[in-house]
């Protein structure tokens, strides 16, 4: 269901009901751009810490506009074993509602706009019919202003714009040059009393004149008159009405209601986010970090400086999140799913070993034809995301004994995926953990190298030619991370640089320490990313094979610079693995000219096998079952889960052989937590 | 005629012809915003120097996108005594043409977007069908790249993306892991030689693999094969074709032509600006400073830091400009025209004492119905602007003896208005003089006041209460210009502040001196605005009555934040004169609460009579007639003009009495220059 400024008011109750009755919600946003940096790759160094990545996204992405928001609610119908869906596609635009509204500026990125245009995105609908919004602070300000005005008017002090401590109820102190004008107004009002008309509109005048009129009329006609400033097409004029006390009260009551109404109109789309937030329902998204950041930034409050604060705000606004891209990239899905882009994921999840979920649009809501892709309409994307979640959740039921076809959104089976948001292109940290400390990979094969501005990737290959294959992640023009393939070579490499003048090599640990010291100097009280929560966590356990690389097949689709998951640098580059893509981003032209390391790819391909950081967002055993007794909603899921725990289901599902090759032995094992 | 990406190529020759044959051109631009500062008023302090204003506009306006460009060409048909018009309305968007195209980011201002939306502006057409463009530097880069690639290919070094000094014509050094892949490609090509097919497309592969393929095929099949990387939907793959030497040459020729074609496509809309520029024709615009700045910035080069440099660049790009808003605000028009907004100007110029110009759309071009306003479509605005110019130019002919109905764009009568661009809301400098020094008003009644952050306009009124009426122009939170009404009070006011702690008062001269010193410290070699060209100029002569205020009637129209001429702060404020509007801009909320100076308006109204800076952009007598002999084109106009000079036409036109009241005695006098 398309929702615009016109239809928003009428739809709002539908939205409230849909959210209230839903088992879970899926969301998606479309933005006017992704990165205002020189290139998307500046946002995504493969060795960013979560803190660094957050800071980059905050700095380079929040000035874009979230201008389409998709919400799809999913309600399970037990009798028919299917989900009933209600999809809303909201157009959003910060139309200045009146002259005191903030005049928002936002950035557009031409590649993003061009991409959306090619997908048939309707910009006219956004700009002409977009729903306005206010964040919490703006809303509070507006409420306060309205309240102030009301109490002032209750005190008989007239005009909304010009209240001065000296404006008594005595005669207005009218400057000579305005005397004639004011006298004419008074004459007009006296004529109104004499006539049968009820109302006159005065001519538009200056604010100062309005003030004089209010003061004069309030003083001359303390009773029987209602004076109000009316704004039509951003032009203000005064309306004077003859009224008895009854009518006067009624008009004031109406005015109050009108104001309340205007206020709600101004809060606009933010009310939808408030409803989602208040429901506490599971909110599912695909690669949803930017969606979450934008939603909070635009409809709640400016994003906090600190990642930890962001996590806390996020938990207030969206207490339960699930990222289908992260889920699909995690055991037991990661080895069954070759491409986690939304479109490809949806296709794969309709096929064995998965099952297409049964969903049906509620009456009056659009039923999408998934065959005719309408991808990148936010409502449709939200719908598809929800379907992907259902398929994956249900698939988890196949590991139970006996297997179950349906696994609810509240099931304990799903819980391990809660509140972990996919991190793009970080080599060894697959997700941002909203409710706990982030993973802390050792990075003990990583060197931090600084060098002259004219160095290219080839110079780094040259420099490290003695140390076998390397992997380069550019930081900026004069520094990069270089990952060696063997840990033993790290001290040797550092040593050789001791007498070098043009470049400098540090270990990753040294780099981190120096950064920490710099941070402490700059902001003594601020939390730095090396603090306690960055200490060795239970998540550090070495997982099974594989990082979070981008499968080759991904590149076969045209890149969408909008969802940030198929950014053009990555999708279009056609250059081996994602990790290498990092090194060809901002430095692309340079490497294009001189890539010489014929074997670079070979090593990159080998990465999959040699790098083995933890990549499963499962809860650690000691956390497991803590809140067991509290879980009232998720009974079905939980009983199954505990059953499965009692009798670990090590049986592989039927379609094991169909899955793609070269999977390590642990592939289909149910993680311990179940 | 609407011109989009699709039709651009076909239209270009039409544009060239139209520009070539025209007597003059009119232009207009629509932008995605006006000011990215906190409010439009920050751009327009009433006492800005031209340098300051330029710097502000450059800083706060150039990140918006000029996304619609109107061009209307006017050719005089002597037989029918009418102009034949050709109107083009170009949609413009920096679509990234390929992966190496710059990914432009631009700002949108919601008030501007909302305004355009309300006018029925088609954003979809801009974003889906906008014509791309490159500035001169980008164009040069692209040409160089293309040239490089061509010469490399001529040397037999294959792929455009991967050229390395070591890529010899020997066998490619294929790493083991790619050996299988490359061998399969070679087999495919051998199969091609054996088959009847002419061409095979290889599967998309990585850039590294492409490089290996090029090297291998170049070495294995030095003849009979044409290998080319094809890009379709931003995905690259290699196309291999069997060819004889004849065909090979032909294919290479075709490729060259294709590249040239692509290059021209990329330069896109800039070619229109190049054509306008090269023609040297008079370019007319309404309030055109931003149009000129954007056109240069977007299609030529980033704007220079320095105003003088900007003037020079402008003269290169648009050697002859005329601003109808400035013309309408200048004698002999200023006292006949109450409102110089484009819409109002057009209306007034269709009525006596002016005459509606006779124009007719050329065959195949749209003929606009000026009754059904289509304002704010750039093409239409350009058309209307041209008509306004014709009316005003012809009106000048009425001062000649004998009067003439037609005055050409090249006439000496029009020359005084050349290259003077209207300056918004500067109290005492009506225009930016592109070809000479700017006006230098004395400002000897102006004080520069600094004060604590919490001061409001009312505090300034309080402070200066002893000095009669004042006029406040806010600079920022802690400083403002305060104009006194009497020069004698300046030293007294400065004196009283001597022992003040919270605030400080300087004369304008002191302020200028300090700023100059600061500038010299910062950039020793840079030109500051107090240099020679700011010295007393012949323009300093006191003109007749009136500054360049905004008539009240203007406020009756809804404000257009787009053309910057009816910005919302000004139009919507409803607060007395423009000069006061300056003081209510960024500080609006503050003044709203406490405006107490009952007499402020009175003085402001009096300003018209008391302030009398030069406001006629006429040439000074000593400059007049300098290039007389050279003027070949403007014969008609010139002969009339010199005739009128010989016999000064002091006769008033017929409709004098109809003109609005209170005009000073000099109203209809023909300025001396004629």
PDB file of N, CA and C in Angstrom, chain B residues 62-130:
ATOM      1  N   UNK B  62      27.131  26.870  -4.423  1.00  0.00           N
ATOM      2  CA  UNK B  62      27.633  26.119  -5.579  1.00  0.00           C
ATOM      3  C   UNK B  62      27.489  24.609  -5.444  1.00  0.00           C
ATOM      4  N   UNK B  63      27.142  24.113  -4.271  1.00  0.00           N
ATOM      5  CA  UNK B  63      26.951  22.674  -4.139  1.00  0.00           C
ATOM      6  C   UNK B  63      25.548  22.226  -4.546  1.00  0.00           C
ATOM      7  N   UNK B  64      24.724  23.202  -4.893  1.00  0.00           N
ATOM      8  CA  UNK B  64      23.429  22.832  -5.449  1.00  0.00           C
ATOM      9  C   UNK B  64      23.605  22.502  -6.922  1.00  0.00           C
ATOM     10  N   UNK B  65      22.600  21.852  -7.477  1.00  0.00           N
ATOM     11  CA  UNK B  65      22.699  21.456  -8.877  1.00  0.00           C
ATOM     12  C   UNK B  65      21.855  22.383  -9.753  1.00  0.00           C
ATOM     13  N   UNK B  66      22.446  22.874 -10.816  1.00  0.00           N
ATOM     14  CA  UNK B  66      21.660  23.544 -11.854  1.00  0.00           C
ATOM     15  C   UNK B  66      21.083  22.407 -12.673  1.00  0.00           C
ATOM     16  N   UNK B  67      19.795  22.111 -12.530  1.00  0.00           N
ATOM     17  CA  UNK B  67      19.265  20.913 -13.196  1.00  0.00           C
ATOM     18  C   UNK B  67      18.240  21.199 -14.298  1.00  0.00           C
ATOM     19  N   UNK B  68      17.983  22.474 -14.508  1.00  0.00           N
ATOM     20  CA  UNK B  68      17.199  22.817 -15.700  1.00  0.00           C
ATOM     21  C   UNK B  68      17.759  24.121 -16.247  1.00  0.00           C
ATOM     22  N   UNK B  69      17.996  24.152 -17.536  1.00  0.00           N
ATOM     23  CA  UNK B  69      18.576  25.337 -18.147  1.00  0.00           C
ATOM     24  C   UNK B  69      17.679  25.766 -19.300  1.00  0.00           C
ATOM     25  N   UNK B  70      17.239  27.008 -19.233  1.00  0.00           N
ATOM     26  CA  UNK B  70      16.404  27.530 -20.301  1.00  0.00           C
ATOM     27  C   UNK B  70      17.212  28.434 -21.213  1.00  0.00           C
ATOM     28  N   UNK B  71      17.043  28.249 -22.503  1.00  0.00           N
ATOM     29  CA  UNK B  71      17.696  29.114 -23.485  1.00  0.00           C
ATOM     30  C   UNK B  71      16.625  29.539 -24.481  1.00  0.00           C
ATOM     31  N   UNK B  72      16.499  30.851 -24.655  1.00  0.00           N
ATOM     32  CA  UNK B  72      15.579  31.330 -25.680  1.00  0.00           C
ATOM     33  C   UNK B  72      16.356  32.269 -26.593  1.00  0.00           C
ATOM     34  N   UNK B  73      16.357  31.924 -27.872  1.00  0.00           N
ATOM     35  CA  UNK B  73      17.081  32.776 -28.820  1.00  0.00           C
ATOM     36  C   UNK B  73      16.079  33.720 -29.491  1.00  0.00           C
ATOM     37  N   UNK B  74      16.506  34.953 -29.720  1.00  0.00           N
ATOM     38  CA  UNK B  74      15.644  35.981 -30.317  1.00  0.00           C
ATOM     39  C   UNK B  74      16.301  36.515 -31.586  1.00  0.00           C
ATOM     40  N   UNK B  75      15.577  36.367 -32.696  1.00  0.00           N
ATOM     41  CA  UNK B  75      16.099  36.861 -33.972  1.00  0.00           C
ATOM     42  C   UNK B  75      15.110  37.881 -34.523  1.00  0.00           C
ATOM     43  N   UNK B  76      15.599  39.073 -34.843  1.00  0.00           N
ATOM     44  CA  UNK B  76      14.683  40.124 -35.286  1.00  0.00           C
ATOM     45  C   UNK B  76      14.355  39.977 -36.767  1.00  0.00           C
ATOM     46  N   UNK B  77      13.084  39.997 -37.018  1.00  0.00           N
ATOM     47  CA  UNK B  77      12.601  39.922 -38.396  1.00  0.00           C
ATOM     48  C   UNK B  77      12.186  41.321 -38.800  1.00  0.00           C
ATOM     49  N   UNK B  78      13.057  41.983 -39.593  1.00  0.00           N
ATOM     50  CA  UNK B  78      12.870  43.394 -39.886  1.00  0.00           C
ATOM     51  C   UNK B  78      11.601  43.644 -40.716  1.00  0.00           C
ATOM     52  N   UNK B  79      11.303  42.672 -41.590  1.00  0.00           N
ATOM     53  CA  UNK B  79      10.138  42.863 -42.452  1.00  0.00           C
ATOM     54  C   UNK B  79       8.849  42.931 -41.644  1.00  0.00           C
ATOM     55  N   UNK B  80       8.747  42.006 -40.699  1.00  0.00           N
ATOM     56  CA  UNK B  80       7.510  41.956 -39.920  1.00  0.00           C
ATOM     57  C   UNK B  80       7.631  42.702 -38.599  1.00  0.00           C
ATOM     58  N   UNK B  81       8.782  43.311 -38.350  1.00  0.00           N
ATOM     59  CA  UNK B  81       9.017  44.034 -37.097  1.00  0.00           C
ATOM     60  C   UNK B  81       8.671  43.185 -35.874  1.00  0.00           C
ATOM     61  N   UNK B  82       9.169  41.985 -35.878  1.00  0.00           N
ATOM     62  CA  UNK B  82       8.930  41.133 -34.717  1.00  0.00           C
ATOM     63  C   UNK B  82      10.130  40.204 -34.504  1.00  0.00           C
ATOM     64  N   UNK B  83      10.214  39.675 -33.328  1.00  0.00           N
ATOM     65  CA  UNK B  83      11.282  38.725 -33.025  1.00  0.00           C
ATOM     66  C   UNK B  83      10.784  37.298 -33.225  1.00  0.00           C
ATOM     67  N   UNK B  84      11.624  36.480 -33.826  1.00  0.00           N
ATOM     68  CA  UNK B  84      11.324  35.053 -33.934  1.00  0.00           C
ATOM     69  C   UNK B  84      12.081  34.365 -32.793  1.00  0.00           C
ATOM     70  N   UNK B  85      11.367  33.593 -31.993  1.00  0.00           N
ATOM     71  CA  UNK B  85      11.999  32.974 -30.812  1.00  0.00           C
ATOM     72  C   UNK B  85      12.139  31.463 -30.985  1.00  0.00           C
ATOM     73  N   UNK B  86      13.203  30.963 -30.419  1.00  0.00           N
ATOM     74  CA  UNK B  86      13.378  29.506 -30.310  1.00  0.00           C
ATOM     75  C   UNK B  86      13.721  29.203 -28.861  1.00  0.00           C
ATOM     76  N   UNK B  87      12.833  28.519 -28.213  1.00  0.00           N
ATOM     77  CA  UNK B  87      13.013  28.246 -26.786  1.00  0.00           C
ATOM     78  C   UNK B  87      13.421  26.800 -26.563  1.00  0.00           C
ATOM     79  N   UNK B  88      14.464  26.613 -25.774  1.00  0.00           N
ATOM     80  CA  UNK B  88      14.917  25.266 -25.412  1.00  0.00           C
ATOM     81  C   UNK B  88      14.859  25.131 -23.897  1.00  0.00           C
ATOM     82  N   UNK B  89      14.344  24.031 -23.449  1.00  0.00           N
ATOM     83  CA  UNK B  89      14.301  23.774 -22.015  1.00  0.00           C
ATOM     84  C   UNK B  89      15.073  22.485 -21.753  1.00  0.00           C
ATOM     85  N   UNK B  90      16.302  22.634 -21.271  1.00  0.00           N
ATOM     86  CA  UNK B  90      17.181  21.474 -21.106  1.00  0.00           C
ATOM     87  C   UNK B  90      17.059  20.884 -19.699  1.00  0.00           C
ATOM     88  N   UNK B  91      16.910  19.584 -19.626  1.00  0.00           N
ATOM     89  CA  UNK B  91      17.005  18.890 -18.333  1.00  0.00           C
ATOM     90  C   UNK B  91      18.436  18.401 -18.170  1.00  0.00           C
ATOM     91  N   UNK B  92      18.989  18.628 -17.008  1.00  0.00           N
ATOM     92  CA  UNK B  92      20.417  18.379 -16.814  1.00  0.00           C
ATOM     93  C   UNK B  92      20.665  17.522 -15.588  1.00  0.00           C
ATOM     94  N   UNK B  93      21.453  16.492 -15.739  1.00  0.00           N
ATOM     95  CA  UNK B  93      21.780  15.631 -14.595  1.00  0.00           C
ATOM     96  C   UNK B  93      23.128  14.950 -14.829  1.00  0.00           C
ATOM     97  N   UNK B  94      23.995  14.959 -13.818  1.00  0.00           N
ATOM     98  CA  UNK B  94      25.335  14.380 -14.001  1.00  0.00           C
ATOM     99  C   UNK B  94      25.331  12.861 -13.891  1.00  0.00           C
ATOM    100  N   UNK B  95      24.598  12.210 -14.764  1.00  0.00           N
ATOM    101  CA  UNK B  95      24.576  10.738 -14.780  1.00  0.00           C
ATOM    102  C   UNK B  95      25.990  10.235 -14.984  1.00  0.00           C
ATOM    103  N   UNK B  96      26.455   9.349 -14.113  1.00  0.00           N
ATOM    104  CA  UNK B  96      27.795   8.792 -14.343  1.00  0.00           C
ATOM    105  C   UNK B  96      27.728   7.894 -15.571  1.00  0.00           C
ATOM    106  N   UNK B  97      28.435   8.272 -16.629  1.00  0.00           N
ATOM    107  CA  UNK B  97      28.302   7.544 -17.885  1.00  0.00           C
ATOM    108  C   UNK B  97      28.978   6.187 -17.843  1.00  0.00           C
ATOM    109  N   UNK B  98      30.064   6.117 -17.106  1.00  0.00           N
ATOM    110  CA  UNK B  98      30.676   4.810 -16.926  1.00  0.00           C
ATOM    111  C   UNK B  98      31.392   4.794 -15.583  1.00  0.00           C
ATOM    112  N   UNK B  99      32.141   3.736 -15.356  1.00  0.00           N
ATOM    113  CA  UNK B  99      32.648   3.547 -14.006  1.00  0.00           C
ATOM    114  C   UNK B  99      33.739   4.531 -13.630  1.00  0.00           C
ATOM    115  N   UNK B 100      34.326   5.171 -14.637  1.00  0.00           N
ATOM    116  CA  UNK B 100      35.362   6.134 -14.267  1.00  0.00           C
ATOM    117  C   UNK B 100      34.824   7.566 -14.243  1.00  0.00           C
ATOM    118  N   UNK B 101      33.529   7.711 -14.531  1.00  0.00           N
ATOM    119  CA  UNK B 101      32.926   9.053 -14.464  1.00  0.00           C
ATOM    120  C   UNK B 101      32.905   9.521 -13.011  1.00  0.00           C
ATOM    121  N   UNK B 102      33.026  10.839 -12.831  1.00  0.00           N
ATOM    122  CA  UNK B 102      32.907  11.346 -11.466  1.00  0.00           C
ATOM    123  C   UNK B 102      31.493  11.081 -10.930  1.00  0.00           C
ATOM    124  N   UNK B 103      31.417  10.733  -9.660  1.00  0.00           N
ATOM    125  CA  UNK B 103      30.130  10.480  -9.016  1.00  0.00           C
ATOM    126  C   UNK B 103      29.768  11.739  -8.224  1.00  0.00           C
ATOM    127  N   UNK B 104      29.089  12.650  -8.903  1.00  0.00           N
ATOM    128  CA  UNK B 104      28.795  13.973  -8.337  1.00  0.00           C
ATOM    129  C   UNK B 104      27.815  13.878  -7.161  1.00  0.00           C
ATOM    130  N   UNK B 105      28.132  14.609  -6.113  1.00  0.00           N
ATOM    131  CA  UNK B 105      27.153  14.771  -5.038  1.00  0.00           C
ATOM    132  C   UNK B 105      26.657  16.211  -5.068  1.00  0.00           C
ATOM    133  N   UNK B 106      25.383  16.386  -4.897  1.00  0.00           N
ATOM    134  CA  UNK B 106      24.846  17.746  -4.849  1.00  0.00           C
ATOM    135  C   UNK B 106      23.831  17.848  -3.724  1.00  0.00           C
ATOM    136  N   UNK B 107      23.634  19.079  -3.280  1.00  0.00           N
ATOM    137  CA  UNK B 107      22.726  19.309  -2.160  1.00  0.00           C
ATOM    138  C   UNK B 107      21.349  19.709  -2.678  1.00  0.00           C
ATOM    139  N   UNK B 108      20.324  19.263  -1.979  1.00  0.00           N
ATOM    140  CA  UNK B 108      18.971  19.737  -2.241  1.00  0.00           C
ATOM    141  C   UNK B 108      18.482  20.470  -1.004  1.00  0.00           C
ATOM    142  N   UNK B 109      17.784  21.554  -1.228  1.00  0.00           N
ATOM    143  CA  UNK B 109      17.228  22.319  -0.120  1.00  0.00           C
ATOM    144  C   UNK B 109      15.726  22.083  -0.148  1.00  0.00           C
ATOM    145  N   UNK B 110      15.176  21.615   0.959  1.00  0.00           N
ATOM    146  CA  UNK B 110      13.789  21.142   0.871  1.00  0.00           C
ATOM    147  C   UNK B 110      12.833  22.262   0.492  1.00  0.00           C
ATOM    148  N   UNK B 111      13.083  23.487   0.942  1.00  0.00           N
ATOM    149  CA  UNK B 111      12.171  24.567   0.572  1.00  0.00           C
ATOM    150  C   UNK B 111      12.194  24.801  -0.938  1.00  0.00           C
ATOM    151  N   UNK B 112      13.375  24.718  -1.544  1.00  0.00           N
ATOM    152  CA  UNK B 112      13.483  24.916  -2.989  1.00  0.00           C
ATOM    153  C   UNK B 112      12.803  23.777  -3.741  1.00  0.00           C
ATOM    154  N   UNK B 113      13.090  22.558  -3.301  1.00  0.00           N
ATOM    155  CA  UNK B 113      12.496  21.393  -3.955  1.00  0.00           C
ATOM    156  C   UNK B 113      10.979  21.450  -3.827  1.00  0.00           C
ATOM    157  N   UNK B 114      10.524  21.793  -2.634  1.00  0.00           N
ATOM    158  CA  UNK B 114       9.090  21.877  -2.393  1.00  0.00           C
ATOM    159  C   UNK B 114       8.467  22.942  -3.281  1.00  0.00           C
ATOM    160  N   UNK B 115       9.153  24.059  -3.412  1.00  0.00           N
ATOM    161  CA  UNK B 115       8.628  25.127  -4.264  1.00  0.00           C
ATOM    162  C   UNK B 115       8.514  24.657  -5.712  1.00  0.00           C
ATOM    163  N   UNK B 116       9.585  24.048  -6.217  1.00  0.00           N
ATOM    164  CA  UNK B 116       9.552  23.568  -7.601  1.00  0.00           C
ATOM    165  C   UNK B 116       8.467  22.508  -7.769  1.00  0.00           C
ATOM    166  N   UNK B 117       8.356  21.632  -6.775  1.00  0.00           N
ATOM    167  CA  UNK B 117       7.327  20.592  -6.839  1.00  0.00           C
ATOM    168  C   UNK B 117       5.949  21.239  -6.973  1.00  0.00           C
ATOM    169  N   UNK B 118       5.723  22.301  -6.202  1.00  0.00           N
ATOM    170  CA  UNK B 118       4.416  22.958  -6.240  1.00  0.00           C
ATOM    171  C   UNK B 118       4.172  23.622  -7.599  1.00  0.00           C
ATOM    172  N   UNK B 119       5.234  23.873  -8.342  1.00  0.00           N
ATOM    173  CA  UNK B 119       5.109  24.477  -9.670  1.00  0.00           C
ATOM    174  C   UNK B 119       5.029  23.413 -10.764  1.00  0.00           C
ATOM    175  N   UNK B 120       4.924  22.166 -10.350  1.00  0.00           N
ATOM    176  CA  UNK B 120       4.804  21.100 -11.332  1.00  0.00           C
ATOM    177  C   UNK B 120       6.112  20.700 -11.989  1.00  0.00           C
ATOM    178  N   UNK B 121       7.202  21.029 -11.359  1.00  0.00           N
ATOM    179  CA  UNK B 121       8.513  20.659 -11.902  1.00  0.00           C
ATOM    180  C   UNK B 121       8.631  19.135 -11.990  1.00  0.00           C
ATOM    181  N   UNK B 122       9.196  18.644 -13.103  1.00  0.00           N
ATOM    182  CA  UNK B 122       9.271  17.198 -13.296  1.00  0.00           C
ATOM    183  C   UNK B 122      10.644  16.658 -12.893  1.00  0.00           C
ATOM    184  N   UNK B 123      10.761  16.240 -11.650  1.00  0.00           N
ATOM    185  CA  UNK B 123      12.035  15.715 -11.147  1.00  0.00           C
ATOM    186  C   UNK B 123      12.397  14.394 -11.825  1.00  0.00           C
ATOM    187  N   UNK B 124      11.373  13.598 -12.120  1.00  0.00           N
ATOM    188  CA  UNK B 124      11.663  12.329 -12.790  1.00  0.00           C
ATOM    189  C   UNK B 124      12.390  12.574 -14.108  1.00  0.00           C
ATOM    190  N   UNK B 125      11.952  13.615 -14.811  1.00  0.00           N
ATOM    191  CA  UNK B 125      12.592  13.899 -16.092  1.00  0.00           C
ATOM    192  C   UNK B 125      14.052  14.305 -15.886  1.00  0.00           C
ATOM    193  N   UNK B 126      14.299  15.081 -14.851  1.00  0.00           N
ATOM    194  CA  UNK B 126      15.682  15.473 -14.557  1.00  0.00           C
ATOM    195  C   UNK B 126      16.533  14.248 -14.274  1.00  0.00           C
ATOM    196  N   UNK B 127      16.072  13.418 -13.357  1.00  0.00           N
ATOM    197  CA  UNK B 127      16.914  12.322 -12.870  1.00  0.00           C
ATOM    198  C   UNK B 127      16.984  11.155 -13.854  1.00  0.00           C
ATOM    199  N   UNK B 128      15.904  10.936 -14.611  1.00  0.00           N
ATOM    200  CA  UNK B 128      15.906   9.820 -15.560  1.00  0.00           C
ATOM    201  C   UNK B 128      16.443  10.239 -16.923  1.00  0.00           C
ATOM    202  N   UNK B 129      16.204  11.492 -17.295  1.00  0.00           N
ATOM    203  CA  UNK B 129      16.483  11.890 -18.671  1.00  0.00           C
ATOM    204  C   UNK B 129      17.382  13.114 -18.772  1.00  0.00           C
ATOM    205  N   UNK B 130      17.970  13.512 -17.650  1.00  0.00           N
ATOM    206  CA  UNK B 130      18.831  14.688 -17.662  1.00  0.00           C
ATOM    207  C   UNK B 130      20.074  14.474 -18.523  1.00  0.00           C
TER     208      UNK B 130
END
